[in-house]
Every structure is written in structure tokens, then in C-alpha cells.
């Protein structure tokens, strides 16, 4: 009986510790993103982030290896969510359709996961900071390459292909990735930074991929 009670107490203490750690991490993240969006990423120091939360610099580095890791914490969360959605798509769907449905499903379901960490508006504003900060944009594009390779291998596995001998998985993922980069640029340039606006752009641009690539681009031609 006592062993059972002790185990229950230990589990309760562990849960309490985990919740406290999560609250500290989220507070640091919230402060960092607010400073990035108001002051600028490069103008924000780790000391300013820790002062906003009233913790030590050592505490910050216990949760994040760098400012960059804090900037990309939520985007990495959304990427993981998207990859899981791709893996869950029915096997009968064509590769591009599976990617399309997975990304739209992700935009429909990611809100709650984001808001458990930071306010949704803060995350979307921080996305603009990533796009407008050269160092962060370079890191974002490097990660996009890594993500595309991961997706190509998932597509190849779904289709029973060898990714290193059949170019089609990487090709379809490259097309998808190119469309998503256009979507990001158009979304960042617009006035509406909501997830709904991003989702609408994503659906419109992906729906237009086939006709845009297969149609006659010439509005007129003379001999």
C-alpha cells in the first residue's frame, strides 16, 4: 500500500515539475516573440528576454540553445504537425493530393496546439519577423530543404518507390514546396496575417498548380 502511495506521490510531483517547466518555457517564448516583433530579432538580447520573465540567462539556455531556436520553436511544432498529417493520409491519394490535403488539414487543426504555447496572433506576427530577418530567413530556407527531403522519403515509401533512384517523389515535393513559398510571400505581403488567410491562399494556389503548369501560357501569338 505504502509503495503505491509513494509512487502516486512521485508521479504527482513529476507532473507538477513538468507543468512548471512548461510554464517557464512558454513564458520565455512569449517574451522572446513579443520582443522580436516589437524591437526586431537582431536588436533583442537574451538578457532582455530573461529580464522580462525575471529568470536567469542560465534558465533561458536550459530551454533554448539560442535566440534562433526560440524564434523557430512554434514553426517547428507546426512542421511536425504537418508531417504527421502527411503520414496519416490514405494510401489511395495521389502524392500531390495527399500533400495538399495534409497541409489544409494542418491549418484547420494546428490553432489549438499553437495557442497552448503562445497566442496565435503573436505566432503569426513572428512569422513576418522570420521572413524579414536575413539570418532567420536563411535558416528557414535551410530547414525547408530538410523538410522537403523528409517529405520526399515519406512519399516514396507511400508509393513503394526508392527515393534515390526514382526522381518523382523529390519532384512532386519540390513543386509543392515552391507553391508554399509563393503562398508565404503573398501572405506576408498582405494585410491579413490570420491562419484563415494563409489557409485560403494555400488552397487557391495548390488548386491552381495543375492548370497553371499544364495550360498554354501564351495569351496570344502571331506567326
Coordinates of C-alpha atoms in Angstrom, one line a residue, residues 54-217:
X54 CA 12.5 37.5 -14.2
X55 CA 14.7 34.5 -14.6
X56 CA 18.5 34.0 -15.2
X57 CA 20.2 33.7 -18.5
X58 CA 21.2 30.2 -17.5
X59 CA 17.4 29.3 -17.3
X60 CA 16.9 30.6 -20.8
X61 CA 19.7 28.3 -22.2
X62 CA 18.2 25.4 -20.3
X63 CA 15.2 25.6 -22.6
X64 CA 16.6 27.1 -25.8
X65 CA 20.1 26.7 -27.3
X66 CA 19.9 30.2 -28.8
X67 CA 17.6 33.0 -29.8
X68 CA 17.2 31.3 -33.2
X69 CA 15.8 28.2 -31.5
X70 CA 13.3 30.3 -29.7
X71 CA 12.2 32.0 -32.9
X72 CA 11.6 28.7 -34.6
X73 CA 10.1 26.8 -31.7
X74 CA 6.5 27.2 -32.9
X75 CA 7.2 26.8 -36.6
X76 CA 8.9 23.5 -35.8
X77 CA 5.8 22.5 -33.9
X78 CA 3.6 23.2 -37.0
X79 CA 6.1 21.3 -39.2
X80 CA 5.8 18.2 -37.0
X81 CA 2.1 18.5 -37.1
X82 CA 2.1 18.7 -40.9
X83 CA 4.5 15.8 -41.3
X84 CA 2.2 13.6 -39.1
X85 CA -0.7 14.7 -41.2
X86 CA 1.1 13.6 -44.4
X87 CA 1.9 10.2 -42.8
X88 CA -1.8 9.8 -41.9
X89 CA -3.2 10.4 -45.4
X90 CA -5.0 7.4 -47.0
X91 CA -2.7 5.4 -49.3
X92 CA -5.0 5.7 -52.3
X93 CA -4.5 9.5 -52.6
X94 CA -2.1 10.7 -55.3
X95 CA 1.1 12.3 -53.8
X96 CA 0.3 15.9 -54.6
X97 CA -3.3 15.5 -53.4
X98 CA -2.0 13.9 -50.1
X99 CA 0.3 16.8 -49.5
X100 CA -2.5 19.3 -50.4
X101 CA -5.0 17.7 -48.0
X102 CA -2.4 17.3 -45.3
X103 CA -1.4 21.0 -45.3
X104 CA -5.0 22.2 -45.3
X105 CA -5.9 19.8 -42.5
X106 CA -2.9 21.1 -40.6
X107 CA -4.2 24.7 -40.9
X108 CA -7.6 23.5 -39.6
X109 CA -6.2 21.8 -36.6
X110 CA -3.0 23.5 -35.5
X111 CA -4.6 26.5 -33.8
X112 CA -5.2 24.8 -30.5
X113 CA -1.7 23.4 -30.4
X114 CA -0.1 26.8 -31.0
X115 CA -2.3 28.6 -28.5
X116 CA -1.3 26.2 -25.8
X117 CA 2.2 27.7 -26.2
X118 CA 1.7 31.3 -27.3
X119 CA -1.2 33.5 -28.6
X120 CA -2.0 32.8 -32.2
X121 CA -1.6 36.4 -33.3
X122 CA 1.9 36.5 -31.7
X123 CA 3.0 33.4 -33.6
X124 CA 1.7 34.9 -36.9
X125 CA 3.5 38.2 -36.3
X126 CA 6.7 36.4 -35.5
X127 CA 6.4 34.6 -38.9
X128 CA 6.7 38.0 -40.5
X129 CA 9.9 38.6 -38.5
X130 CA 11.4 35.4 -39.8
X131 CA 10.6 36.5 -43.4
X132 CA 12.1 39.9 -42.9
X133 CA 15.3 39.0 -41.0
X134 CA 18.0 37.7 -43.3
X135 CA 19.6 35.4 -40.8
X136 CA 16.3 33.8 -39.8
X137 CA 15.1 33.6 -43.4
X138 CA 18.3 31.7 -44.4
X139 CA 17.8 29.3 -41.5
X140 CA 14.1 28.9 -42.5
X141 CA 15.1 28.1 -46.1
X142 CA 17.7 25.5 -45.0
X143 CA 15.1 23.9 -42.8
X144 CA 12.7 23.9 -45.8
X145 CA 15.2 21.8 -47.8
X146 CA 15.5 19.3 -44.9
X147 CA 11.7 19.2 -44.6
X148 CA 11.3 18.6 -48.4
X149 CA 13.8 15.7 -48.2
X150 CA 11.9 14.2 -45.3
X151 CA 8.6 14.6 -47.3
X152 CA 10.1 13.1 -50.4
X153 CA 11.1 10.0 -48.4
X154 CA 7.6 9.7 -47.0
X155 CA 6.1 10.0 -50.4
X156 CA 8.5 7.4 -51.8
X157 CA 7.6 5.0 -49.0
X158 CA 3.9 5.5 -49.6
X159 CA 4.3 4.8 -53.3
X160 CA 6.7 1.9 -52.9
X161 CA 9.5 3.8 -54.7
X162 CA 13.2 4.2 -54.0
X163 CA 13.8 7.9 -53.5
X164 CA 17.4 7.8 -54.6
X165 CA 16.6 6.1 -58.0
X166 CA 13.2 7.5 -58.8
X167 CA 13.1 11.3 -59.2
X168 CA 9.3 11.6 -58.9
X169 CA 9.0 11.9 -55.1
X170 CA 11.5 14.7 -54.9
X171 CA 10.0 16.4 -58.0
X172 CA 6.4 16.4 -56.6
X173 CA 7.7 17.7 -53.2
X174 CA 9.7 20.4 -54.9
X175 CA 6.6 21.6 -56.8
X176 CA 4.6 21.6 -53.5
X177 CA 7.4 23.4 -51.7
X178 CA 7.7 26.0 -54.4
X179 CA 4.0 26.7 -54.2
X180 CA 4.2 27.0 -50.4
X181 CA 7.0 29.5 -50.7
X182 CA 4.9 31.7 -53.1
X183 CA 2.0 31.4 -50.6
X184 CA 4.2 32.6 -47.7
X185 CA 5.4 35.6 -49.7
X186 CA 1.9 36.6 -50.8
X187 CA 0.6 36.1 -47.2
X188 CA 3.4 38.1 -45.6
X189 CA 2.9 40.9 -48.2
X190 CA -0.8 41.1 -47.4
X191 CA -2.7 42.8 -44.6
X192 CA -4.4 39.7 -43.2
X193 CA -1.9 37.6 -41.1
X194 CA -4.5 35.2 -39.9
X195 CA -4.3 31.4 -40.3
X196 CA -7.5 31.6 -42.2
X197 CA -5.9 33.9 -44.8
X198 CA -2.9 31.5 -45.0
X199 CA -5.2 28.5 -45.5
X200 CA -7.2 30.3 -48.2
X201 CA -4.1 31.2 -50.1
X202 CA -2.7 27.7 -49.7
X203 CA -5.9 26.1 -51.1
X204 CA -6.2 28.6 -54.0
X205 CA -2.5 28.2 -55.1
X206 CA -2.4 24.4 -54.8
X207 CA -5.7 24.1 -56.6
X208 CA -4.1 26.1 -59.4
X209 CA -0.9 24.1 -59.8
X210 CA -2.2 21.7 -62.4
X211 CA -3.9 24.2 -64.7
X212 CA -1.1 26.7 -64.3
X213 CA 1.6 24.2 -65.3
X214 CA -0.3 22.3 -68.0
X215 CA -2.1 25.2 -69.7
X216 CA -1.0 27.4 -72.6
X217 CA 0.8 30.4 -71.0

